XYZ file of N, CA and C in Angstrom:
348
model
N -5.891 11.116 -12.902
C -6.548 9.778 -12.040
C -6.956 9.049 -12.892
N -7.025 7.451 -11.883
C -7.256 6.409 -12.253
C -8.779 5.524 -12.022
N -9.145 5.635 -13.434
C -10.571 4.430 -12.566
C -10.865 2.899 -12.725
N -11.503 2.274 -12.377
C -11.399 1.065 -13.241
C -12.407 0.585 -13.595
N -11.754 -0.301 -15.167
C -12.604 -0.478 -16.558
C -12.494 -2.014 -17.008
N -13.729 -2.834 -17.087
C -13.692 -3.938 -17.067
C -12.345 -4.852 -16.704
N -11.816 -4.462 -15.485
C -10.666 -5.516 -15.087
C -9.097 -4.405 -15.177
N -9.193 -3.280 -15.830
C -8.301 -2.795 -15.681
C -8.219 -1.781 -15.578
N -7.461 -0.764 -15.610
C -7.058 0.807 -15.285
C -7.135 1.556 -16.740
N -7.674 2.779 -16.827
C -7.683 3.812 -17.946
C -7.293 5.124 -17.202
N -6.798 6.010 -17.858
C -6.164 7.204 -17.325
C -7.987 8.386 -17.673
N -8.294 9.122 -16.629
C -9.610 9.376 -16.307
C -9.525 10.771 -16.620
N -9.600 11.501 -18.618
C -9.170 12.260 -18.530
C -10.824 13.795 -18.664
N -11.176 13.073 -18.045
C -12.199 13.902 -16.896
C -12.211 14.268 -15.761
N -11.488 14.399 -15.741
C -11.705 13.602 -14.058
C -10.743 15.255 -13.676
N -10.362 16.242 -12.621
C -10.288 18.160 -12.241
C -8.706 18.049 -12.261
N -8.744 16.544 -12.056
C -7.310 16.123 -11.706
C -6.282 15.446 -12.415
N -6.269 15.500 -13.854
C -6.231 14.774 -15.115
C -4.349 15.806 -15.204
N -4.349 16.766 -15.121
C -3.597 17.825 -15.953
C -2.567 17.845 -14.888
N -2.552 18.151 -13.463
C -2.083 18.600 -12.370
C -0.955 17.076 -11.947
N 0.133 18.036 -12.104
C 1.578 17.401 -11.472
C 1.289 17.216 -10.151
N 2.440 16.105 -10.185
C 2.129 15.229 -9.133
C 3.352 15.032 -8.121
N 2.932 15.664 -7.286
C 4.671 15.930 -6.222
C 4.557 15.444 -4.994
N 3.674 14.835 -4.325
C 3.337 14.348 -3.471
C 3.038 12.633 -3.551
N 2.792 12.348 -2.196
C 2.304 10.665 -2.401
C 0.881 10.547 -2.424
N 0.533 9.179 -2.528
C -1.040 9.204 -3.221
C -1.469 8.282 -2.036
N -2.586 9.002 -1.261
C -3.033 8.662 0.105
C -4.359 7.992 -0.700
N -4.735 6.326 0.354
C -5.942 6.050 -0.287
C -7.033 6.358 1.291
N -8.377 6.417 0.934
C -9.380 6.837 1.652
C -9.770 6.068 2.507
N -9.522 4.598 2.517
C -10.117 3.435 2.776
C -8.626 3.165 3.600
N -8.942 2.330 4.962
C -8.058 1.515 6.268
C -8.557 0.980 7.148
N -7.948 -0.101 7.159
C -8.873 -0.988 8.446
C -9.683 -0.621 9.375
N -9.858 0.431 9.531
C -11.053 1.109 10.238
C -12.318 1.804 9.165
N -11.774 1.697 7.921
C -13.006 2.717 7.417
C -13.082 1.479 6.272
N -13.177 0.777 5.942
C -13.416 0.062 5.053
C -14.325 -1.864 5.399
N -15.212 -1.301 4.704
C -16.093 -2.343 4.533
C -16.052 -3.224 2.947
N -15.650 -4.252 4.233
C -15.521 -4.857 2.400
C -17.305 -5.773 1.950
N -18.472 -5.381 2.752
C -19.165 -5.727 1.315
C -19.458 -4.571 1.184
N -19.117 -3.158 1.137
C -19.244 -2.250 0.330
C -17.823 -1.280 -0.788
N -17.303 -1.772 -0.705
C -16.138 -1.642 -1.324
C -15.091 -2.998 -1.652
N -15.841 -4.032 -2.018
C -15.245 -5.349 -2.435
C -14.850 -5.348 -3.698
N -14.003 -6.479 -4.599
C -14.390 -6.704 -6.040
C -12.820 -5.754 -6.921
N -12.530 -6.631 -7.572
C -11.080 -5.827 -8.312
C -11.301 -4.618 -8.223
N -11.961 -3.362 -8.058
C -11.490 -1.599 -8.442
C -11.191 -1.655 -7.050
N -11.291 -2.174 -5.654
C -11.064 -2.074 -4.685
C -9.321 -2.317 -4.338
N -8.642 -3.084 -5.037
C -7.770 -3.932 -4.253
C -6.445 -2.841 -4.981
N -5.724 -3.753 -4.226
C -4.620 -2.759 -4.449
C -3.404 -3.335 -5.888
N -2.934 -2.355 -6.436
C -2.386 -1.998 -7.768
C -0.972 -3.006 -7.073
N -0.573 -3.756 -7.793
C 0.601 -5.026 -8.070
C 2.060 -3.736 -8.320
N 2.976 -3.218 -7.201
C 4.277 -2.426 -7.342
C 4.263 -2.379 -8.850
N 4.606 -3.297 -9.642
C 5.703 -3.256 -10.930
C 4.299 -2.761 -11.501
N 2.899 -2.607 -11.491
C 2.084 -1.886 -12.941
C 2.195 -0.549 -12.793
N 2.943 0.113 -10.963
C 2.620 1.428 -11.331
C 3.446 2.411 -12.257
N 3.704 3.041 -12.717
C 4.395 4.235 -13.646
C 4.879 5.766 -12.867
N 4.417 5.675 -11.840
C 4.173 7.087 -11.446
C 5.344 7.145 -10.785
N 6.586 7.445 -10.384
C 7.183 7.054 -9.252
C 6.826 7.358 -7.735
N 6.908 7.372 -6.597
C 7.460 7.519 -5.479
C 6.950 5.666 -4.150
N 6.589 5.875 -3.229
C 6.458 4.426 -2.322
C 5.078 3.945 -2.563
N 5.180 3.181 -2.942
C 4.299 2.140 -2.800
C 3.395 2.461 -0.990
N 2.042 2.152 -0.535
C 1.349 1.912 0.602
C 0.242 1.253 0.496
N 0.556 -0.124 1.793
C 0.175 -0.488 0.585
C -1.528 -0.929 2.123
N -3.101 -1.681 1.597
C -3.388 -1.347 2.267
C -3.945 -1.642 3.581
N -3.129 -2.471 3.688
C -3.385 -3.359 4.640
C -1.063 -3.375 4.954
N -0.696 -2.190 6.469
C -0.377 -1.611 6.954
C 0.857 -3.194 7.374
N 1.670 -3.512 7.144
C 3.185 -4.498 7.578
C 2.776 -5.684 6.388
N 1.615 -5.959 5.609
C 1.794 -6.896 4.554
C 3.104 -6.398 3.882
N 3.713 -6.672 4.354
C 5.437 -6.818 2.380
C 5.253 -7.077 1.726
N 4.765 -8.725 2.162
C 4.484 -9.381 0.767
C 3.194 -9.324 -0.253
N 2.627 -8.830 0.110
C 0.889 -8.458 -0.970
C 0.073 -9.690 -0.495
N 0.282 -10.513 0.135
C -0.334 -11.691 0.497
C -1.744 -12.045 1.579
N -2.133 -10.801 1.616
C -3.771 -10.048 1.897
C -3.295 -10.663 3.579
N -1.602 -11.756 4.710
C -2.244 -11.203 5.751
C -0.215 -10.664 6.213
N -0.466 -10.431 7.296
C 0.689 -9.955 8.653
C 1.037 -11.395 8.656
N 2.542 -11.799 8.828
C 2.752 -13.141 8.595
C 4.361 -13.263 9.401
N 4.169 -14.191 9.630
C 6.842 -14.597 9.639
C 6.416 -13.520 7.852
N 6.389 -14.361 6.896
C 7.131 -14.324 5.836
C 7.378 -12.220 5.693
N 6.180 -11.815 6.519
C 6.571 -9.986 6.124
C 7.854 -9.836 7.407
N 7.162 -10.410 8.681
C 8.215 -10.287 9.573
C 9.442 -10.660 8.411
N 10.030 -11.382 7.571
C 11.493 -12.164 7.456
C 12.236 -10.518 6.724
N 10.528 -10.192 6.282
C 11.372 -9.666 5.498
C 12.079 -8.410 5.526
N 10.165 -7.677 7.300
C 11.406 -6.544 7.577
C 12.612 -6.467 8.225
N 12.537 -7.748 8.819
C 13.842 -7.982 9.114
C 15.221 -7.710 8.538
N 15.228 -8.221 7.368
C 15.897 -8.139 5.574
C 16.645 -7.417 5.654
N 15.427 -6.668 5.808
C 15.522 -4.529 5.317
C 16.272 -3.478 6.316
N 15.844 -4.324 7.948
C 16.959 -4.006 8.453
C 17.472 -2.831 8.840
N 17.515 -1.914 9.322
C 18.355 -0.467 9.424
C 18.787 0.093 8.467
N 18.209 -0.344 7.283
C 18.358 0.042 5.806
C 16.962 1.520 5.378
N 17.114 2.048 4.681
C 16.398 2.564 3.988
C 16.072 2.290 2.909
N 14.827 1.357 3.411
C 14.008 0.368 2.427
C 12.344 0.933 2.149
N 11.666 1.830 1.418
C 10.076 2.426 1.725
C 9.861 1.334 2.066
N 9.799 0.120 1.086
C 8.443 -0.994 1.201
C 8.560 -1.417 2.906
N 10.063 -0.806 2.922
C 9.419 -1.943 4.956
C 9.381 -0.573 5.396
N 9.755 0.566 5.570
C 9.892 1.628 6.284
C 8.051 1.878 6.654
N 7.836 1.705 7.328
C 6.353 1.914 7.476
C 6.248 3.113 8.303
N 6.839 3.547 8.736
C 6.090 4.510 9.695
C 7.126 5.648 8.472
N 8.287 5.234 7.525
C 8.373 6.683 6.554
C 8.972 7.667 7.666
N 9.984 7.446 7.898
C 11.331 7.780 8.225
C 12.667 7.794 8.320
N 12.471 6.739 7.101
C 13.992 7.092 6.630
C 14.396 5.868 6.460
N 14.332 5.144 8.212
C 14.999 3.676 8.141
C 14.346 2.593 8.598
N 14.166 1.639 8.269
C 13.831 0.237 9.119
C 14.260 0.115 10.109
N 13.155 0.068 11.185
C 13.636 0.026 12.637
C 12.583 -0.252 13.324
N 12.625 -0.321 15.131
C 11.732 -0.762 16.354
C 10.437 -0.480 15.759
N 10.380 0.419 14.765
C 9.164 1.321 15.454
C 8.854 0.904 14.021
N 9.203 0.752 13.030
C 7.927 -0.457 11.996
C 8.063 -1.575 12.363
N 9.263 -2.640 13.208
C 9.158 -3.857 14.154
C 7.249 -3.697 14.645
N 6.915 -2.523 15.704
C 5.849 -2.677 16.258
C 4.702 -2.543 15.421
N 4.621 -1.497 14.475
C 4.071 -1.590 13.780
C 3.031 -2.675 12.522
N 4.347 -3.373 12.070
C 4.007 -4.948 12.309
C 3.571 -5.473 12.690
N 4.265 -5.819 13.925
C 3.930 -6.828 14.859
C 1.860 -6.708 15.402
N 1.370 -5.080 15.671
C 0.234 -4.817 15.816
C -0.604 -4.951 14.744
N -0.107 -5.473 13.387
C -1.492 -5.811 12.141
C -0.940 -7.232 11.964
N -0.654 -7.908 12.667
C -0.504 -9.192 13.254
C -1.839 -10.489 12.533
N -1.938 -10.947 11.147
C -2.888 -11.649 11.013
C -3.094 -11.128 9.305
N -4.682 -11.446 10.013
C -5.752 -11.081 8.247
C -5.428 -9.922 8.607
N -5.332 -9.763 6.553
C -5.966 -8.471 6.953
C -6.712 -8.495 6.564
N -7.409 -7.605 6.831
C -9.305 -7.194 6.557
C -10.105 -7.408 5.014
């Protein structure tokens, strides 16, 4: 379990989950529908850059469709998705079915615009 500390992250050895084996994926408990920027703002609530993660698994962005993590879903994200079309690319496979396809395109287009 990780906790924000002075703009960084440290392992929380007091967490009841500390010694548990990681066997699945991590799911954030906030999204577009239950995220209030007034309550959940600041660096402790931002998505970690993929390169800073040390555990295996796929990265699930806070803003589905924002493939380049620039806080909006736009043409650059569409280009990334189309570049991965037909492949098993977890970053662009938004529905997790193992291939980047029309379902992912629909999800991306449905999220078009600024992230909340």
